[in-house]
Amino acid sequence: MFSGQSRWFKDKCVYLWIRIALFERQLSKIIEHLVNNANRYYERDALVADPDYGSILSSLLVGPCALEYSKAKPPACFWTDPPADELVQRHRMSAGTTTPPSVRRPILNFKRSLNASSDDGSSNNPGTGKAAGSSAKDYVESLHQNSTATLLYGKNNVRVQPKDIEEPMPGYLSLHQTAAGLVIKWTPNQLMNGYAESEGIDKSMAPTCTVYRRRCAGPLCIDCVYWAMSLQVCVWEVVYVHVHRSQASDALILVGQDGVQRPPIHFPKGGHLLSFLSNLETGLLPHGQLDPPLWSQRGTGKVFGRGKVRRRPLPSLCESGETEEPEWEETAGDYVFRIVNNAIADREAMRHSLLERAVQSPPRTPRRPLASTSTTSSDSSTMSVDCPPSAGINGVPPPPLTPIPHQPIEQAASIELVCSTMRRQIISRAFYGWLAYCRHLSTVRTHLSGLVHPNIIPRENADGGLTDERWLAMTDEKGAIHDKDEVYRLVYYGGVQHDIRRHVWPYLLGYYEFGSTAEERAEQDTACRRQYETTMSEWLCVEAIVRQRDREATAASIARLSEASGKLKPTDNNDTSEVFEDDCSVISDNPPIVSPEPSETDQKRPGPDKPVLSRAPSIDEVDNIELDSERDKETKQNGETDNGDSRDLDVDSLKDLEDEDVHLKSVVENPDMRRESIAEIKRLAEEIVQKGEGRALLCSVDSAQLNGSEFRSSIDESQPSPHQQHTSVIITNPSVDLAAGGSPVSGGTTAQVSPARSPLGVVREESQSAGASFDTLEPADRNATDNRSNCVSPASSNGGVYSNELVESFALNLHRIEKDVQRCDRNYPFFTDENLDKLRNIMCTYVWEHLDTGYMQGMCDLAAPLLVMMREEASAHALFNSLMRRATDNFPSGQAMDAHFADMRSLIQILDCELYELMHAHGDYTHFYFCYRWFLLDFKRELLYQDVFAAWELIWAARHVASEHMVLFIALALLETYRDVILANTMDFTDIIKFFNEMAERHDASAVLSLARDLVLQVQTLIENK
Amino acid sequence: MSSRKKVLLKVIILGDSGVGKTSLMNQFVNKKFSNQYKATIGADFLTKEVIVDDRIVTMQIWDTAGQERFQSLGVAFYRGADCCVLVFDVTAPNTFKSLESWRDEFLIQASPRDPDNFPFVILGNKVDLDNRAVSAKRAQQWCQSKNDIPYFETSAKEAVNVELAFQTIARNALAQETEAELYNEFPDQIKLNANDNGRNRDGDNCAC
């Protein structure tokens, strides 16, 4: 419905669709359509309807529509931030003009990799005065007239000879009037040309910048050099202006307060120098002036002043400049002008007069320089302590400012007072600075001493890392490696050669002992493999149960779905309500509203359970509890009948009994657990009833599961047969699973493949059972009581009775593992189906051994590189076990993550206070969540595989060489690598998270790791220097 | 247009692991489906500008780890959310069953000002798969029972309903903002007396 509102929008947003179409790259298609159908939309004389212009218009738009506009933001969209890559590149572009980080704590500043070129740049070019504090773009924009600065003078092809360059280079000279005073800028043509056409337009900037950035990757970047060459001089910092005139060119040299000469500026012939000086003089007014004045009033025109001018005065330019210019042109000579800042002089005069009145003391020689330094630099209260107090006084030659009227003796006294006051201030400031530094260091020691080892292990000869040759040389004739310190040291500083990683890693992870012989290690491996296979056979068997349940649950769901979607039978009244109840009870904690069942279940409920059920239970819950109690009995039966069969059984079943008691409660108290499987169990019970007696296919299963562990098959045979018969129902299908799943253990087995039931069959049975009346259900349940034992007994045939709780908990883990294994590094060629299966087995085995903590997301990522390296399940599992001993604390169940965040906070606070302040300004330490994945996975997701190997080795070796917490330093190194990007964009919590997520796998790992080592060393040195 | 306030809508996607949270987010933002996504660790977000009722708003969509154990670190991310998207997998009934606890958990952790009316949207993902196990009716019923939460059946893989769902998400999140904030910047001359002539005219003379 179009209304007034829409008309308003028509006015306001009439072009909005164009923008959107352009962004979506659809504009050309739309216009083409319009052109093709112009007679429908346009009047005959419209541009689009014109046979020629219309098609030209549409074809003209093809080009713009091919561009990616999402990067070019309209000013209205502040929220969508540029991608991380762009930020990094932008930073590189402007790195030449970045201000150095805070100097308040001089010793603690880093060499920063991204910024290296800028450091070089500024040292190359002491003449730049203030480094341009803004990006290149701002700089170029600043060359033009804008709101903050008035352009007083501009001249191209002015030549300047920067330091280290042999020939003077042409560039653009400009004079700007800003709020802070006059600024002289000179920019090499090389830079100007790049921006000439794109001034001030962000979008068109982009293409030029890309070219620019690409060149800017290394420290030798040409553009960075040019940026370093550009001049930016604040006129108030200049004391003298020297003019050297010769036949070839006019040169102008600026001399600063520090006495340093800026590179000479060569003006082309033709009065340009004069016109520059004249603009300069005008610009200096009203607070300053050239001394001597460029022109002095004499008769009709301005005449070049007397003073230092050696030759005759210059003719006027104002009125008769044209005619007299040749004279100036021909004249060679040198002139010196002094720039006088009246503002400073005025202030000084005022201060002196105040002091005069206050104090009377003996005369001393008045030294003007003091006054000038105090006003220009040290009057800022933030002046850093590290600036040596003497520098201000001795470093600067006395700049003779405006001649002040001769002072009486009292003035001298007051100056002395100023001197002594300043001396005191300087000393006290130095003292407090020192004090603060000491305190700071003591904080460092308190907070950080735990993070690094106190003794610094030297680096020498470790650059190559642990190579094949070195490794061989260290191995003795029995295949033992003894010098573990040397191994750690080499790995720490240089990493491990890729070929021998699989031999070295077991040592680094503490799986092999140093000093063990090859023989011992082989034994260890065999034992480990045997253990691994045993464990695997245990969980594979539980997996079989889980599979069966899953199948039934799925079938049931499908059955329910198909019922719900139409083919309703008359008896479906019950059924649909049951479906609905199931939803309610399973999903919500509210008891079902409409339910025919509770009364019946109430009756059925066994006495002992009553106290446990403190609140109104849902149907499923009740059922479940019933089943549990039934199982309780069964387990007892099992325990009795199986008694004597195997020792394991005894223990297991006893344990199981205890478990059951707990389980009853936990079912009620823990809705999560309950939710997982109630429906399945219920259906499983029904299923068993439906299926009747079992089929004797158990052996196939067992042989499948036990392949490789002979001692178990004997148990199988000795197992009393009645149970076996019952079990078969459950086991039948899993045997298919195992064989089909292709798990290595069952791989070579001769397991019979029992005919898999088609899901459809189940569906039919399901629907029948669901449609059954409650009267028939009850006996069925009783029937189930007997058959329930089957559910549990298959495990018993393997020497253990698995409680339902255990099965469920493993099922939950199994599903999670499978989900994650499937998506673990599937872009990495190593992970074929076969190897993913290995990974899955490692995960399951580990989780089976640690069922209390269970599977946690991220474990796959930690195991994957180990498997890639070891290629073999059992040893990869062994290494994973060692790895997890430390890593497990990082997961949500442990405390290490918070500790890491706290440590990061301390480290940043001490090592990079500027960054710390930024982070602090945006909130609490939740800021460090961007490190979460780093710490959880030891940077596995941040780096490419090759780099992950190197990083992990570094972390492992560092424990013995430099720091137990190498991860912190790698994290810090990552952060420091991009600190300037983060600071320049004042990123907050979310920005940083996004930035690092986008930068994943794109870091320069070797640089980061080496920076991390430097950081460790830095902290070690800090702590050592007590 | 540009004089009006910029709006940032923070949207949180929750749901069991492997239901397709990351895929949905990427399908919506980047119009791409990849079968290469890994399990999300920690949290990530993407932003996208959308137009809701002729307003440009920026959606900041947060993708979280699916394992409920990792929700403890969710607090930091949930804060200030404008809408919460709960995703389940129509082929996995358990993921549907956990919606309730995801919803509760979110309300506890994010503690929005008006929990009863906080906008949720439910997405049943993976409808492209054959082995569907949660019927639309069942999901719909549940959504109705929870204060009529909008429900969409999506496929991140085949981009079914994704756009529509996120449009709804954006609209509901925006509606969360106070009316005053939204409309006080309209100029006074707007008159809401719609007439059919106007519609015809507008329809013919398209803004192009």
mmCIF file of C-alpha atoms in Angstrom, chain A residues 345-364 366 368 404-419 421:
data_model
loop_
_atom_site.group_PDB
_atom_site.id
_atom_site.type_symbol
_atom_site.label_atom_id
_atom_site.label_comp_id
_atom_site.label_asym_id
_atom_site.label_seq_id
_atom_site.Cartn_x
_atom_site.Cartn_y
_atom_site.Cartn_z
ATOM 1 C CA ALA A 345 58.610 36.805 23.804
ATOM 2 C CA ASP A 346 55.513 38.472 25.190
ATOM 3 C CA ARG A 347 54.895 35.641 27.580
ATOM 4 C CA GLU A 348 58.463 35.658 28.699
ATOM 5 C CA ALA A 349 58.415 39.338 29.322
ATOM 6 C CA MET A 350 55.327 38.959 31.440
ATOM 7 C CA ARG A 351 56.827 36.147 33.438
ATOM 8 C CA HIS A 352 59.972 38.099 34.115
ATOM 9 C CA SER A 353 58.146 41.112 35.294
ATOM 10 C CA LEU A 354 56.196 38.932 37.715
ATOM 11 C CA LEU A 355 59.314 37.304 39.029
ATOM 12 C CA GLU A 356 61.079 40.596 39.384
ATOM 13 C CA ARG A 357 58.600 41.762 41.852
ATOM 14 C CA ALA A 358 58.723 38.574 43.847
ATOM 15 C CA VAL A 359 62.395 38.043 44.377
ATOM 16 C CA GLN A 360 65.519 40.058 44.737
ATOM 17 C CA SER A 361 68.714 38.142 44.382
ATOM 18 C CA PRO A 362 72.280 38.716 43.134
ATOM 19 C CA PRO A 363 72.692 39.197 39.414
ATOM 20 C CA ARG A 364 73.660 36.369 37.143
ATOM 21 C CA PRO A 366 70.705 35.988 31.901
ATOM 22 C CA ARG A 368 67.692 33.328 27.058
ATOM 23 C CA ILE A 404 64.474 42.262 24.878
ATOM 24 C CA PRO A 405 65.075 45.607 26.404
ATOM 25 C CA HIS A 406 68.067 45.447 28.728
ATOM 26 C CA GLN A 407 67.023 44.144 32.073
ATOM 27 C CA PRO A 408 68.032 45.616 35.360
ATOM 28 C CA ILE A 409 69.927 43.586 37.931
ATOM 29 C CA GLU A 410 66.764 42.366 39.651
ATOM 30 C CA GLN A 411 65.814 40.585 36.511
ATOM 31 C CA ALA A 412 69.009 38.573 36.612
ATOM 32 C CA ALA A 413 68.149 37.492 40.095
ATOM 33 C CA SER A 414 64.748 36.364 39.035
ATOM 34 C CA ILE A 415 66.244 34.365 36.216
ATOM 35 C CA GLU A 416 68.415 32.615 38.667
ATOM 36 C CA LEU A 417 65.355 31.768 40.652
ATOM 37 C CA VAL A 418 63.835 30.318 37.558
ATOM 38 C CA CYS A 419 66.953 28.300 37.055
ATOM 39 C CA THR A 421 63.287 26.141 40.469
#
